[in-house]
mmCIF file of C-alpha atoms in Angstrom:
data_model
loop_
_atom_site.group_PDB
_atom_site.id
_atom_site.type_symbol
_atom_site.label_atom_id
_atom_site.label_comp_id
_atom_site.label_asym_id
_atom_site.label_seq_id
_atom_site.Cartn_x
_atom_site.Cartn_y
_atom_site.Cartn_z
ATOM 1 C CA MET A 1 67.361 17.458 -2.810
ATOM 2 C CA ALA A 2 64.827 18.053 -0.030
ATOM 3 C CA THR A 3 65.722 18.535 3.582
ATOM 4 C CA TYR A 4 63.552 17.957 6.630
ATOM 5 C CA SER A 5 64.143 19.767 9.949
ATOM 6 C CA PHE A 6 62.042 19.790 13.127
ATOM 7 C CA ALA A 7 63.105 23.472 13.333
ATOM 8 C CA ASP A 8 60.407 24.123 10.661
ATOM 9 C CA VAL A 9 57.635 22.566 12.809
ATOM 10 C CA SER A 10 55.289 24.827 14.746
ATOM 11 C CA ALA A 11 52.483 23.476 16.919
ATOM 12 C CA THR A 12 49.979 25.015 19.311
ATOM 13 C CA LEU A 13 47.295 23.839 21.639
ATOM 14 C CA ALA A 14 44.538 26.452 21.893
ATOM 15 C CA GLY A 15 41.607 26.025 24.213
ATOM 16 C CA PRO A 16 39.347 27.669 26.752
ATOM 17 C CA THR A 17 42.200 28.001 29.240
ATOM 18 C CA GLY A 18 44.850 29.462 26.999
ATOM 19 C CA VAL A 19 47.341 28.814 24.166
ATOM 20 C CA ILE A 20 50.542 26.759 24.539
ATOM 21 C CA ASP A 21 53.374 26.312 22.023
ATOM 22 C CA LEU A 22 54.217 22.657 21.456
ATOM 23 C CA GLY A 23 56.515 22.719 18.460
ATOM 24 C CA TYR A 24 60.131 23.639 17.895
ATOM 25 C CA GLY A 25 61.530 25.562 20.884
ATOM 26 C CA SER A 26 59.398 23.730 23.422
ATOM 27 C CA SER A 27 62.152 21.301 24.489
ATOM 28 C CA ASN A 28 60.733 18.476 22.420
ATOM 29 C CA ALA A 29 62.212 14.988 22.793
ATOM 30 C CA ASP A 30 63.542 13.087 19.801
ATOM 31 C CA GLU A 31 60.106 11.478 19.353
ATOM 32 C CA GLY A 32 58.633 14.969 18.621
ATOM 33 C CA ILE A 33 54.955 15.053 17.730
ATOM 34 C CA VAL A 34 53.053 12.018 16.348
ATOM 35 C CA VAL A 35 49.601 12.115 14.708
ATOM 36 C CA SER A 36 47.784 8.777 14.601
ATOM 37 C CA MET A 37 44.398 8.083 13.145
ATOM 38 C CA SER A 38 42.061 5.794 15.190
ATOM 39 C CA GLY A 39 41.221 3.442 12.372
ATOM 40 C CA PRO A 40 40.903 2.849 8.671
ATOM 41 C CA GLN A 41 38.920 5.189 6.451
ATOM 42 C CA ASN A 42 37.571 2.278 4.440
ATOM 43 C CA SER A 43 36.186 -1.236 4.879
ATOM 44 C CA MET A 44 35.729 -3.621 2.055
ATOM 45 C CA VAL A 45 33.234 -6.458 1.761
ATOM 46 C CA LEU A 46 33.671 -9.233 -0.767
ATOM 47 C CA GLY A 47 30.411 -10.502 -2.282
ATOM 48 C CA ALA A 48 29.609 -14.182 -3.049
ATOM 49 C CA ASP A 49 30.167 -13.454 -6.776
ATOM 50 C CA GLY A 50 33.638 -11.859 -6.237
ATOM 51 C CA GLU A 51 32.406 -8.237 -6.527
ATOM 52 C CA VAL A 52 33.492 -5.834 -3.782
ATOM 53 C CA MET A 53 31.769 -3.088 -1.923
ATOM 54 C CA HIS A 54 33.751 -0.253 -0.290
ATOM 55 C CA SER A 55 32.398 1.696 2.671
ATOM 56 C CA LEU A 56 33.802 5.134 3.366
ATOM 57 C CA HIS A 57 33.934 5.749 7.120
ATOM 58 C CA ALA A 58 33.097 9.283 8.260
ATOM 59 C CA ALA A 59 35.247 9.046 11.393
ATOM 60 C CA LYS A 60 38.305 11.307 11.475
ATOM 61 C CA SER A 61 39.279 10.693 15.120
ATOM 62 C CA GLY A 62 42.738 9.937 16.370
ATOM 63 C CA THR A 63 45.421 10.865 18.823
ATOM 64 C CA ILE A 64 48.245 13.397 18.934
ATOM 65 C CA THR A 65 51.213 12.506 21.059
ATOM 66 C CA VAL A 66 53.641 15.240 22.124
ATOM 67 C CA THR A 67 56.859 14.072 23.761
ATOM 68 C CA LEU A 68 58.811 16.646 25.724
ATOM 69 C CA LEU A 69 62.016 16.497 27.721
ATOM 70 C CA LYS A 70 61.398 16.195 31.442
ATOM 71 C CA THR A 71 62.986 19.658 31.905
ATOM 72 C CA SER A 72 60.679 21.365 29.402
ATOM 73 C CA PRO A 73 58.813 24.313 30.911
ATOM 74 C CA VAL A 74 55.861 23.329 28.739
ATOM 75 C CA ASN A 75 55.177 20.419 31.057
ATOM 76 C CA LYS A 76 54.136 22.808 33.792
ATOM 77 C CA LYS A 77 51.874 24.733 31.434
ATOM 78 C CA LEU A 78 50.170 21.552 30.202
ATOM 79 C CA SER A 79 49.787 20.309 33.750
ATOM 80 C CA SER A 80 48.089 23.568 34.783
ATOM 81 C CA VAL A 81 45.779 23.503 31.735
ATOM 82 C CA TYR A 82 44.940 19.801 32.443
ATOM 83 C CA GLY A 83 43.997 20.701 36.039
ATOM 84 C CA ALA A 84 41.909 23.741 35.000
ATOM 85 C CA GLN A 85 40.054 21.985 32.254
ATOM 86 C CA GLY A 86 39.338 18.974 34.497
ATOM 87 C CA MET A 87 37.333 21.197 36.855
ATOM 88 C CA SER A 88 34.419 21.578 34.434
ATOM 89 C CA SER A 89 32.886 19.542 31.640
ATOM 90 C CA THR A 90 32.277 22.829 29.827
ATOM 91 C CA LEU A 91 36.066 23.185 29.459
ATOM 92 C CA TRP A 92 36.938 19.582 28.716
ATOM 93 C CA GLY A 93 37.517 18.461 25.126
ATOM 94 C CA ASN A 94 37.423 21.933 23.562
ATOM 95 C CA ASN A 95 41.030 22.232 22.507
ATOM 96 C CA ILE A 96 42.340 22.737 18.941
ATOM 97 C CA ILE A 97 45.812 21.501 18.058
ATOM 98 C CA THR A 98 47.455 22.983 14.961
ATOM 99 C CA ILE A 99 50.677 21.594 13.559
ATOM 100 C CA ARG A 100 52.482 23.221 10.566
ATOM 101 C CA ASN A 101 55.742 22.588 8.743
ATOM 102 C CA THR A 102 56.725 25.836 7.072
ATOM 103 C CA ALA A 103 59.232 24.134 4.750
ATOM 104 C CA SER A 104 56.826 21.653 3.217
ATOM 105 C CA GLY A 105 53.489 23.321 3.796
ATOM 106 C CA ASP A 106 52.120 20.396 5.938
ATOM 107 C CA THR A 107 49.081 21.515 7.882
ATOM 108 C CA ILE A 108 47.310 19.414 10.495
ATOM 109 C CA VAL A 109 44.310 20.735 12.451
ATOM 110 C CA ALA A 110 42.730 18.617 15.197
ATOM 111 C CA ARG A 111 39.460 19.715 16.863
ATOM 112 C CA ASN A 112 37.599 18.509 19.945
ATOM 113 C CA CYS A 113 40.859 17.551 21.650
ATOM 114 C CA ALA A 114 41.030 16.364 25.263
ATOM 115 C CA PHE A 115 43.905 15.202 27.395
ATOM 116 C CA GLN A 116 43.816 11.408 27.460
ATOM 117 C CA LYS A 117 45.362 11.238 30.964
ATOM 118 C CA ARG A 118 48.055 12.802 33.057
ATOM 119 C CA PRO A 119 51.397 11.557 31.755
ATOM 120 C CA ASP A 120 53.416 8.984 33.711
ATOM 121 C CA HIS A 121 55.767 10.723 36.089
ATOM 122 C CA ILE A 122 59.159 9.002 36.165
ATOM 123 C CA ASN A 123 62.090 9.917 38.351
ATOM 124 C CA ALA A 124 65.094 7.883 37.324
ATOM 125 C CA LYS A 125 68.835 8.080 36.814
ATOM 126 C CA GLU A 126 68.271 10.157 33.707
ATOM 127 C CA GLY A 127 65.553 12.748 33.270
ATOM 128 C CA GLY A 128 63.821 11.101 30.345
ATOM 129 C CA ASN A 129 60.720 12.278 28.624
ATOM 130 C CA VAL A 130 57.160 13.309 29.478
ATOM 131 C CA THR A 131 54.585 12.111 26.965
ATOM 132 C CA TRP A 132 51.279 13.945 26.588
ATOM 133 C CA VAL A 133 48.545 12.155 24.595
ATOM 134 C CA PHE A 134 45.455 13.968 23.323
ATOM 135 C CA ASP A 135 42.331 12.297 22.064
ATOM 136 C CA CYS A 136 41.049 14.218 19.040
ATOM 137 C CA GLY A 137 37.523 14.097 17.678
ATOM 138 C CA LYS A 138 38.392 15.286 14.169
ATOM 139 C CA ILE A 139 41.816 15.454 12.552
ATOM 140 C CA ASP A 140 42.284 17.055 9.146
ATOM 141 C CA GLN A 141 45.627 16.707 7.412
ATOM 142 C CA MET A 142 47.011 18.265 4.284
ATOM 143 C CA LEU A 143 50.566 17.166 3.548
ATOM 144 C CA GLY A 144 52.726 19.470 1.538
ATOM 145 C CA GLU A 145 55.821 18.927 -0.553
ATOM 146 C CA PHE A 146 59.494 19.378 0.166
#
């Protein structure tokens, strides 16, 4: 029987303004870290005679969403990095996000990552979450096995 635990997930954002831990121990919310590809890797065209043609798309872009508790100290670090990188186009979009699961061997590496926007800032009855979304130019994934 295989067992999954977020405790086995490590993640880092590394860029021109520093390195920040985003995985287990960063006060992640229940939503954790989500990797989403921008679109399909294939398109299919059906010919008049019923034959098909597949087209492999070279695009590997997508988003990585990191959801933290409002009280996570990582929010301040990400906010500082966002501000620093936003001061120069030479710093923007040069982050690498690496996500690993040591139990399964999952490895995800995203390059050319930029902050999509500052997260919504909510002050409510309960603290809630802070959601950071990164646009990633190239995402390579190799899923392991539990």
